[in-house]
PDB file of C-alpha atoms in Angstrom:
ATOM      1  CA  SER G  15     100.151 -27.253  22.597  1.00  0.00           C
ATOM      2  CA  ASP G  16      99.450 -29.346  25.679  1.00  0.00           C
ATOM      3  CA  ALA G  17      99.600 -32.514  23.576  1.00  0.00           C
ATOM      4  CA  SER G  18     103.163 -31.771  22.490  1.00  0.00           C
ATOM      5  CA  ALA G  19     104.389 -30.738  25.942  1.00  0.00           C
ATOM      6  CA  PRO G  20     107.346 -32.758  27.231  1.00  0.00           C
ATOM      7  CA  THR G  21     106.809 -35.366  29.932  1.00  0.00           C
ATOM      8  CA  LEU G  22     106.983 -33.688  33.321  1.00  0.00           C
ATOM      9  CA  PRO G  23     109.614 -34.891  35.805  1.00  0.00           C
ATOM     10  CA  VAL G  24     108.548 -37.076  38.697  1.00  0.00           C
ATOM     11  CA  VAL G  25     108.276 -35.941  42.282  1.00  0.00           C
ATOM     12  CA  THR G  26     111.424 -36.082  44.428  1.00  0.00           C
ATOM     13  CA  VAL G  27     112.256 -34.974  47.964  1.00  0.00           C
ATOM     14  CA  ASP G  28     113.870 -31.877  46.427  1.00  0.00           C
ATOM     15  CA  ASN G  29     111.040 -30.571  44.249  1.00  0.00           C
ATOM     16  CA  PHE G  30     107.870 -31.323  46.231  1.00  0.00           C
ATOM     17  CA  VAL G  31     106.658 -30.614  49.788  1.00  0.00           C
ATOM     18  CA  ALA G  32     103.199 -31.183  51.328  1.00  0.00           C
ATOM     19  CA  THR G  33     102.317 -29.410  54.577  1.00  0.00           C
ATOM     20  CA  THR G  34      99.483 -28.939  57.073  1.00  0.00           C
ATOM     21  CA  ASP G  35      99.678 -25.683  59.038  1.00  0.00           C
ATOM     22  CA  PRO G  36      97.175 -25.006  61.868  1.00  0.00           C
ATOM     23  CA  VAL G  37      96.070 -21.360  61.904  1.00  0.00           C
ATOM     24  CA  ALA G  38      94.299 -19.505  64.719  1.00  0.00           C
ATOM     25  CA  ALA G  39      90.889 -17.948  64.166  1.00  0.00           C
ATOM     26  CA  ASN G  40      91.170 -14.857  61.976  1.00  0.00           C
ATOM     27  CA  GLY G  41      94.850 -15.562  61.414  1.00  0.00           C
ATOM     28  CA  HIS G  42      96.811 -13.643  58.800  1.00  0.00           C
ATOM     29  CA  PHE G  43      99.647 -14.656  56.477  1.00  0.00           C
ATOM     30  CA  ALA G  44     101.476 -11.439  55.618  1.00  0.00           C
ATOM     31  CA  ALA G  45     102.422 -10.638  52.016  1.00  0.00           C
ATOM     32  CA  HIS G  46     105.214 -12.884  50.770  1.00  0.00           C
ATOM     33  CA  HIS G  47     106.355 -14.882  47.738  1.00  0.00           C
ATOM     34  CA  HIS G  48     108.488 -17.929  47.029  1.00  0.00           C
ATOM     35  CA  PRO G  49     110.187 -19.483  43.975  1.00  0.00           C
ATOM     36  CA  VAL G  50     107.866 -22.521  43.873  1.00  0.00           C
ATOM     37  CA  ASP G  51     104.207 -23.016  42.936  1.00  0.00           C
ATOM     38  CA  GLN G  52     101.669 -23.549  45.727  1.00  0.00           C
ATOM     39  CA  LEU G  53      98.274 -25.250  45.822  1.00  0.00           C
ATOM     40  CA  VAL G  54      96.279 -24.127  48.889  1.00  0.00           C
ATOM     41  CA  TRP G  55      93.173 -25.608  50.516  1.00  0.00           C
ATOM     42  CA  VAL G  56      91.435 -24.477  53.705  1.00  0.00           C
ATOM     43  CA  GLN G  57      88.897 -27.211  54.383  1.00  0.00           C
ATOM     44  CA  ARG G  58      86.435 -25.625  56.799  1.00  0.00           C
ATOM     45  CA  ALA G  59      86.938 -21.866  57.163  1.00  0.00           C
ATOM     46  CA  GLY G  60      86.409 -19.154  54.573  1.00  0.00           C
ATOM     47  CA  VAL G  61      89.496 -17.333  53.338  1.00  0.00           C
ATOM     48  CA  ARG G  62      90.184 -13.968  51.777  1.00  0.00           C
ATOM     49  CA  ILE G  63      93.276 -14.126  49.632  1.00  0.00           C
ATOM     50  CA  ARG G  64      95.242 -11.726  47.461  1.00  0.00           C
ATOM     51  CA  VAL G  65      97.548 -13.012  44.716  1.00  0.00           C
ATOM     52  CA  ASP G  66      99.308 -10.131  42.940  1.00  0.00           C
ATOM     53  CA  VAL G  67      96.420  -7.789  42.030  1.00  0.00           C
ATOM     54  CA  ALA G  68      93.690 -10.464  42.173  1.00  0.00           C
ATOM     55  CA  GLN G  69      91.660 -10.697  45.380  1.00  0.00           C
ATOM     56  CA  TRP G  70      89.090 -13.367  46.181  1.00  0.00           C
ATOM     57  CA  ARG G  71      86.918 -14.652  48.987  1.00  0.00           C
ATOM     58  CA  VAL G  72      87.352 -18.421  48.723  1.00  0.00           C
ATOM     59  CA  SER G  73      85.125 -21.095  50.237  1.00  0.00           C
ATOM     60  CA  PRO G  74      86.172 -24.496  51.659  1.00  0.00           C
ATOM     61  CA  THR G  75      85.033 -26.093  48.394  1.00  0.00           C
ATOM     62  CA  GLN G  76      87.833 -24.402  46.420  1.00  0.00           C
ATOM     63  CA  PHE G  77      91.584 -24.741  45.871  1.00  0.00           C
ATOM     64  CA  VAL G  78      93.751 -21.699  45.166  1.00  0.00           C
ATOM     65  CA  TRP G  79      96.688 -22.058  42.773  1.00  0.00           C
ATOM     66  CA  ILE G  80      99.533 -19.578  43.389  1.00  0.00           C
ATOM     67  CA  PRO G  81     102.244 -19.580  40.702  1.00  0.00           C
ATOM     68  CA  ALA G  82     105.883 -19.219  41.643  1.00  0.00           C
ATOM     69  CA  ASN G  83     107.075 -15.713  42.614  1.00  0.00           C
ATOM     70  CA  ALA G  84     103.537 -14.274  42.817  1.00  0.00           C
ATOM     71  CA  GLU G  85     103.143 -12.114  45.918  1.00  0.00           C
ATOM     72  CA  HIS G  86     100.252 -13.339  48.037  1.00  0.00           C
ATOM     73  CA  GLU G  87      98.525 -12.612  51.336  1.00  0.00           C
ATOM     74  CA  LEU G  88      95.853 -14.559  53.196  1.00  0.00           C
ATOM     75  CA  TRP G  89      93.252 -13.672  55.836  1.00  0.00           C
ATOM     76  CA  MET G  90      91.413 -16.494  57.629  1.00  0.00           C
ATOM     77  CA  GLU G  91      87.726 -16.296  58.504  1.00  0.00           C
ATOM     78  CA  GLY G  92      87.750 -18.567  61.531  1.00  0.00           C
ATOM     79  CA  GLY G  93      90.418 -21.068  62.558  1.00  0.00           C
ATOM     80  CA  ASP G  94      91.435 -24.095  60.536  1.00  0.00           C
ATOM     81  CA  ALA G  95      94.398 -25.942  59.086  1.00  0.00           C
ATOM     82  CA  VAL G  96      95.863 -24.759  55.792  1.00  0.00           C
ATOM     83  CA  LEU G  97      96.844 -27.626  53.479  1.00  0.00           C
ATOM     84  CA  SER G  98      99.512 -26.770  50.906  1.00  0.00           C
ATOM     85  CA  LEU G  99     101.452 -28.444  48.141  1.00  0.00           C
ATOM     86  CA  TYR G 100     104.693 -26.668  47.217  1.00  0.00           C
ATOM     87  CA  LEU G 101     106.154 -27.797  43.923  1.00  0.00           C
ATOM     88  CA  HIS G 102     108.883 -26.762  41.557  1.00  0.00           C
ATOM     89  CA  PRO G 103     107.456 -25.104  38.404  1.00  0.00           C
ATOM     90  CA  THR G 104     108.669 -28.048  36.327  1.00  0.00           C
ATOM     91  CA  LEU G 105     106.028 -30.143  38.099  1.00  0.00           C
ATOM     92  CA  ARG G 106     103.098 -27.841  37.373  1.00  0.00           C
ATOM     93  CA  PRO G 107     100.178 -29.216  35.336  1.00  0.00           C
ATOM     94  CA  ARG G 108     100.250 -28.807  31.564  1.00  0.00           C
ATOM     95  CA  GLY G 109      98.782 -25.695  29.968  1.00  0.00           C
ATOM     96  CA  GLN G 110      99.346 -21.941  29.957  1.00  0.00           C
ATOM     97  CA  ARG G 111      96.733 -21.179  32.626  1.00  0.00           C
ATOM     98  CA  TRP G 112      99.007 -22.446  35.428  1.00  0.00           C
ATOM     99  CA  GLN G 113     101.204 -19.400  34.921  1.00  0.00           C
ATOM    100  CA  ARG G 114      98.529 -17.243  36.603  1.00  0.00           C
ATOM    101  CA  PRO G 115      96.544 -17.441  39.860  1.00  0.00           C
ATOM    102  CA  LEU G 116      93.517 -19.748  39.724  1.00  0.00           C
ATOM    103  CA  VAL G 117      90.585 -20.797  41.891  1.00  0.00           C
ATOM    104  CA  LEU G 118      89.451 -24.375  41.275  1.00  0.00           C
ATOM    105  CA  PRO G 119      86.610 -26.489  42.683  1.00  0.00           C
ATOM    106  CA  VAL G 120      87.466 -29.319  45.068  1.00  0.00           C
ATOM    107  CA  ASP G 121      85.728 -32.586  44.227  1.00  0.00           C
ATOM    108  CA  VAL G 122      85.706 -35.649  46.487  1.00  0.00           C
ATOM    109  CA  LEU G 123      88.676 -37.334  44.800  1.00  0.00           C
ATOM    110  CA  ALA G 124      90.865 -34.216  44.695  1.00  0.00           C
ATOM    111  CA  GLY G 125      90.112 -33.464  48.331  1.00  0.00           C
ATOM    112  CA  SER G 126      90.960 -37.004  49.399  1.00  0.00           C
ATOM    113  CA  VAL G 127      94.263 -37.004  47.507  1.00  0.00           C
ATOM    114  CA  MET G 128      95.184 -33.598  48.969  1.00  0.00           C
ATOM    115  CA  GLN G 129      94.435 -34.838  52.488  1.00  0.00           C
ATOM    116  CA  HIS G 130      96.447 -38.000  51.845  1.00  0.00           C
ATOM    117  CA  LEU G 131      99.471 -36.041  50.625  1.00  0.00           C
ATOM    118  CA  CYS G 132      99.393 -33.600  53.547  1.00  0.00           C
ATOM    119  CA  ALA G 133      98.506 -35.980  56.380  1.00  0.00           C
ATOM    120  CA  ALA G 134     101.948 -37.518  56.939  1.00  0.00           C
ATOM    121  CA  PRO G 135     105.273 -38.190  55.193  1.00  0.00           C
ATOM    122  CA  ARG G 136     104.779 -40.778  52.449  1.00  0.00           C
ATOM    123  CA  PRO G 137     107.201 -43.224  50.827  1.00  0.00           C
ATOM    124  CA  LEU G 138     108.510 -41.719  47.625  1.00  0.00           C
ATOM    125  CA  PRO G 139     106.695 -44.149  45.254  1.00  0.00           C
ATOM    126  CA  ARG G 140     103.371 -43.373  46.992  1.00  0.00           C
ATOM    127  CA  LEU G 141     104.134 -39.640  46.841  1.00  0.00           C
ATOM    128  CA  GLN G 142     104.867 -39.864  43.119  1.00  0.00           C
ATOM    129  CA  ALA G 143     101.707 -41.835  42.362  1.00  0.00           C
ATOM    130  CA  SER G 144      99.506 -39.573  44.495  1.00  0.00           C
ATOM    131  CA  TYR G 145     100.772 -36.386  42.908  1.00  0.00           C
ATOM    132  CA  ALA G 146     100.532 -37.865  39.408  1.00  0.00           C
ATOM    133  CA  LEU G 147      96.836 -38.464  40.131  1.00  0.00           C
ATOM    134  CA  MET G 148      96.408 -34.962  41.589  1.00  0.00           C
ATOM    135  CA  ARG G 149      98.078 -33.395  38.551  1.00  0.00           C
ATOM    136  CA  ASP G 150      95.767 -35.300  36.213  1.00  0.00           C
ATOM    137  CA  ILE G 151      92.742 -34.110  38.211  1.00  0.00           C
ATOM    138  CA  LEU G 152      93.922 -30.497  38.110  1.00  0.00           C
ATOM    139  CA  GLU G 153      94.577 -30.591  34.370  1.00  0.00           C
ATOM    140  CA  ASN G 154      90.973 -31.674  33.817  1.00  0.00           C
ATOM    141  CA  THR G 155      89.357 -29.253  36.301  1.00  0.00           C
ATOM    142  CA  VAL G 156      87.493 -26.178  35.079  1.00  0.00           C
ATOM    143  CA  GLU G 157      88.115 -22.920  36.951  1.00  0.00           C
ATOM    144  CA  SER G 158      85.512 -21.914  39.538  1.00  0.00           C
ATOM    145  CA  ALA G 159      82.915 -19.483  38.227  1.00  0.00           C
ATOM    146  CA  ASP G 160      81.429 -18.703  41.649  1.00  0.00           C
ATOM    147  CA  VAL G 161      84.490 -17.287  43.395  1.00  0.00           C
ATOM    148  CA  LEU G 162      83.948 -13.954  45.108  1.00  0.00           C
ATOM    149  CA  ALA G 163      86.398 -11.560  43.461  1.00  0.00           C
ATOM    150  CA  MET G 164      87.564  -8.590  45.557  1.00  0.00           C
ATOM    151  CA  PRO G 165      87.821  -5.190  43.819  1.00  0.00           C
ATOM    152  CA  SER G 166      91.196  -3.448  43.676  1.00  0.00           C
ATOM    153  CA  HIS G 167      89.804   0.111  43.455  1.00  0.00           C
ATOM    154  CA  PRO G 168      90.481   1.591  46.951  1.00  0.00           C
ATOM    155  CA  ALA G 169      86.935   2.809  47.616  1.00  0.00           C
ATOM    156  CA  ALA G 170      85.280  -0.313  46.227  1.00  0.00           C
ATOM    157  CA  ARG G 171      87.688  -2.503  48.160  1.00  0.00           C
ATOM    158  CA  ARG G 172      86.791  -0.689  51.390  1.00  0.00           C
ATOM    159  CA  VAL G 173      83.109  -1.360  50.763  1.00  0.00           C
ATOM    160  CA  ALA G 174      83.834  -5.010  49.957  1.00  0.00           C
ATOM    161  CA  GLU G 175      85.884  -5.496  53.130  1.00  0.00           C
ATOM    162  CA  VAL G 176      83.084  -4.083  55.288  1.00  0.00           C
ATOM    163  CA  LEU G 177      80.480  -6.257  53.555  1.00  0.00           C
ATOM    164  CA  ILE G 178      82.621  -9.357  54.119  1.00  0.00           C
ATOM    165  CA  GLU G 179      82.589  -8.542  57.836  1.00  0.00           C
ATOM    166  CA  ASN G 180      78.956  -7.373  57.903  1.00  0.00           C
ATOM    167  CA  PRO G 181      77.018  -8.791  54.931  1.00  0.00           C
ATOM    168  CA  ALA G 182      73.727  -7.622  56.462  1.00  0.00           C
ATOM    169  CA  SER G 183      74.630  -3.957  55.895  1.00  0.00           C
ATOM    170  CA  ALA G 184      71.757  -2.217  54.121  1.00  0.00           C
ATOM    171  CA  LEU G 185      73.734   0.812  52.937  1.00  0.00           C
ATOM    172  CA  SER G 186      73.080   1.590  49.264  1.00  0.00           C
ATOM    173  CA  LEU G 187      75.688   2.357  46.623  1.00  0.00           C
ATOM    174  CA  GLU G 188      74.795   6.053  46.998  1.00  0.00           C
ATOM    175  CA  ASP G 189      75.200   5.837  50.792  1.00  0.00           C
ATOM    176  CA  TRP G 190      78.652   4.331  50.434  1.00  0.00           C
ATOM    177  CA  ALA G 191      79.712   6.847  47.796  1.00  0.00           C
ATOM    178  CA  ARG G 192      78.670   9.729  50.036  1.00  0.00           C
ATOM    179  CA  ASP G 193      80.471   8.292  53.063  1.00  0.00           C
ATOM    180  CA  LEU G 194      83.668   7.678  51.087  1.00  0.00           C
ATOM    181  CA  GLY G 195      83.624  10.977  49.213  1.00  0.00           C
ATOM    182  CA  VAL G 196      83.438   9.526  45.707  1.00  0.00           C
ATOM    183  CA  SER G 197      80.755   9.508  43.051  1.00  0.00           C
ATOM    184  CA  SER G 198      78.392   6.562  42.822  1.00  0.00           C
ATOM    185  CA  LYS G 199      79.484   6.076  39.188  1.00  0.00           C
ATOM    186  CA  THR G 200      83.129   5.795  40.256  1.00  0.00           C
ATOM    187  CA  LEU G 201      82.240   3.302  42.950  1.00  0.00           C
ATOM    188  CA  LEU G 202      80.122   1.247  40.563  1.00  0.00           C
ATOM    189  CA  ARG G 203      82.955   1.166  37.998  1.00  0.00           C
ATOM    190  CA  GLY G 204      85.294  -0.080  40.722  1.00  0.00           C
ATOM    191  CA  PHE G 205      83.094  -3.120  41.235  1.00  0.00           C
ATOM    192  CA  VAL G 206      82.253  -3.838  37.606  1.00  0.00           C
ATOM    193  CA  SER G 207      85.760  -3.414  36.172  1.00  0.00           C
ATOM    194  CA  ASP G 208      87.492  -5.476  38.873  1.00  0.00           C
ATOM    195  CA  THR G 209      84.899  -8.157  39.648  1.00  0.00           C
ATOM    196  CA  GLY G 210      82.529  -8.256  36.670  1.00  0.00           C
ATOM    197  CA  ALA G 211      79.582  -7.658  39.018  1.00  0.00           C
ATOM    198  CA  THR G 212      77.561  -4.603  39.960  1.00  0.00           C
ATOM    199  CA  PHE G 213      77.471  -3.501  43.579  1.00  0.00           C
ATOM    200  CA  GLY G 214      74.121  -5.224  44.085  1.00  0.00           C
ATOM    201  CA  GLN G 215      75.269  -8.461  42.466  1.00  0.00           C
ATOM    202  CA  TRP G 216      78.481  -8.463  44.472  1.00  0.00           C
ATOM    203  CA  ARG G 217      76.652  -7.863  47.757  1.00  0.00           C
ATOM    204  CA  THR G 218      74.298 -10.761  46.981  1.00  0.00           C
ATOM    205  CA  ARG G 219      77.275 -13.027  46.384  1.00  0.00           C
ATOM    206  CA  ALA G 220      78.960 -11.872  49.604  1.00  0.00           C
ATOM    207  CA  ARG G 221      75.774 -12.573  51.543  1.00  0.00           C
ATOM    208  CA  THR G 222      75.201 -16.008  50.058  1.00  0.00           C
ATOM    209  CA  TYR G 223      78.842 -17.051  50.459  1.00  0.00           C
ATOM    210  CA  ARG G 224      78.663 -16.166  54.152  1.00  0.00           C
ATOM    211  CA  ALA G 225      75.310 -17.927  54.345  1.00  0.00           C
ATOM    212  CA  ALA G 226      76.796 -21.123  52.884  1.00  0.00           C
ATOM    213  CA  GLN G 227      79.402 -21.139  55.654  1.00  0.00           C
ATOM    214  CA  LEU G 228      76.781 -20.648  58.391  1.00  0.00           C
ATOM    215  CA  LEU G 229      74.512 -23.323  56.934  1.00  0.00           C
ATOM    216  CA  ALA G 230      77.434 -25.763  56.934  1.00  0.00           C
ATOM    217  CA  GLU G 231      77.867 -24.974  60.648  1.00  0.00           C
ATOM    218  CA  GLY G 232      74.286 -26.032  61.307  1.00  0.00           C
ATOM    219  CA  TRP G 233      72.399 -22.715  61.345  1.00  0.00           C
ATOM    220  CA  SER G 234      68.759 -22.762  60.271  1.00  0.00           C
ATOM    221  CA  VAL G 235      67.681 -21.099  57.025  1.00  0.00           C
ATOM    222  CA  GLN G 236      65.601 -18.554  58.939  1.00  0.00           C
ATOM    223  CA  ASP G 237      68.468 -17.565  61.233  1.00  0.00           C
ATOM    224  CA  VAL G 238      70.945 -17.362  58.355  1.00  0.00           C
ATOM    225  CA  ALA G 239      68.572 -15.196  56.317  1.00  0.00           C
ATOM    226  CA  ALA G 240      68.361 -12.652  59.129  1.00  0.00           C
ATOM    227  CA  GLU G 241      72.093 -12.800  59.829  1.00  0.00           C
ATOM    228  CA  VAL G 242      73.082 -11.926  56.251  1.00  0.00           C
ATOM    229  CA  GLY G 243      70.496  -9.202  55.696  1.00  0.00           C
ATOM    230  CA  TYR G 244      67.266 -10.709  54.339  1.00  0.00           C
ATOM    231  CA  ALA G 245      63.901  -9.816  55.867  1.00  0.00           C
ATOM    232  CA  THR G 246      62.323 -13.120  54.833  1.00  0.00           C
ATOM    233  CA  ALA G 247      63.482 -16.662  54.234  1.00  0.00           C
ATOM    234  CA  THR G 248      61.771 -16.553  50.833  1.00  0.00           C
ATOM    235  CA  GLY G 249      63.888 -13.601  49.700  1.00  0.00           C
ATOM    236  CA  PHE G 250      67.019 -15.297  50.988  1.00  0.00           C
ATOM    237  CA  ILE G 251      66.274 -18.578  49.196  1.00  0.00           C
ATOM    238  CA  LYS G 252      65.684 -16.707  45.931  1.00  0.00           C
ATOM    239  CA  ALA G 253      69.020 -14.892  46.253  1.00  0.00           C
ATOM    240  CA  TYR G 254      70.817 -18.107  47.214  1.00  0.00           C
ATOM    241  CA  ARG G 255      69.421 -19.908  44.183  1.00  0.00           C
ATOM    242  CA  SER G 256      70.583 -17.064  41.902  1.00  0.00           C
ATOM    243  CA  VAL G 257      74.198 -17.705  42.972  1.00  0.00           C
ATOM    244  CA  TYR G 258      74.329 -21.468  43.541  1.00  0.00           C
ATOM    245  CA  GLN G 259      71.499 -22.632  41.217  1.00  0.00           C
ATOM    246  CA  SER G 260      70.243 -24.633  44.185  1.00  0.00           C
ATOM    247  CA  THR G 261      68.229 -24.194  47.361  1.00  0.00           C
ATOM    248  CA  PRO G 262      70.186 -23.685  50.604  1.00  0.00           C
ATOM    249  CA  ALA G 263      69.159 -27.118  51.913  1.00  0.00           C
ATOM    250  CA  ALA G 264      70.132 -28.994  48.737  1.00  0.00           C
ATOM    251  CA  HIS G 265      73.419 -27.118  48.338  1.00  0.00           C
ATOM    252  CA  THR G 266      74.384 -27.659  51.983  1.00  0.00           C
ATOM    253  CA  ALA G 267      73.624 -31.385  51.715  1.00  0.00           C
ATOM    254  CA  ARG G 268      75.712 -31.667  48.550  1.00  0.00           C
ATOM    255  CA  ARG G 269      78.670 -29.862  50.158  1.00  0.00           C
ATOM    256  CA  GLY G 270      78.388 -32.139  53.195  1.00  0.00           C
ATOM    257  CA  ARG G 271      78.654 -35.235  51.016  1.00  0.00           C
TER     258      ARG G 271
END
C-alpha cells in the first residue's frame, strides 16, 4: 500500500532535471522514449500528445505524466515553451497509477512550483524542497476527467484529426463513414471503445476545447461560437456548459485567475 511504501530518495543533480524548451508554432516532437519519467506542461498553447497507445488533446490547464520508457509524440497547436521535469523512477510519486500515462489538472500552486523549478538552476536544497512539495501535490491530485482522448482506430482517428483542425465541420457520422469507406457502426465503435464518447459527444468536446483556447486569447463568445461550428451563441453556451459545467465567461475568468 502507499502507506507502507519506503521513503523516496531526495533529489540530486544525477536523478532530476528541469527544463524549459521554446517550440515554434505547430512544432512537432517526433516519437521517442527515455529511461526517466517526465512531467510535461505547455502553459498557453493546446497540445496533442500520444503516449504509447493513448492519445489526448491537452489544454494549458493540464499536466501530462509520461512514465519511463513509454514512447511518446507531441504536436503543438501554436507556439509556446514546453516545461518538463525529468526524474528517475525512484523519485516518482507514491501509488501504482504513476506506472501509466496520466493527465492531471494544474492548480495555482502546482503551476507556480513547476515554473519555479524550470525557470533557472536552483541551489540543491531549494530544488529538493520544491520537488518535495510538487510530489506531495501530485500524490493528492485527481486525474483530469475532461481530457480529450484521441481514438486509436484508424478511421476514427482520421476523423478526430480533421475535427481538431476544423471543429466547425458539419459532416455527420454517416458522411464520414461514406467518405472513409467504412460502416457508420464501425466508426462509432472506434470512438466509443477508445474514448468513451460517441461521435457527437466527442465533436462537442473538440469544439468546446478549441473554444476555451480562443476565449483565453480574447475572442468574443459570438465569434467563437461561429468559429467552432455553432449557429447561435445560445447553442454554443449550452454545449460549453455540458463539458465544463460553467458558462464560457465564468470558465474563462477562472482559468485566467
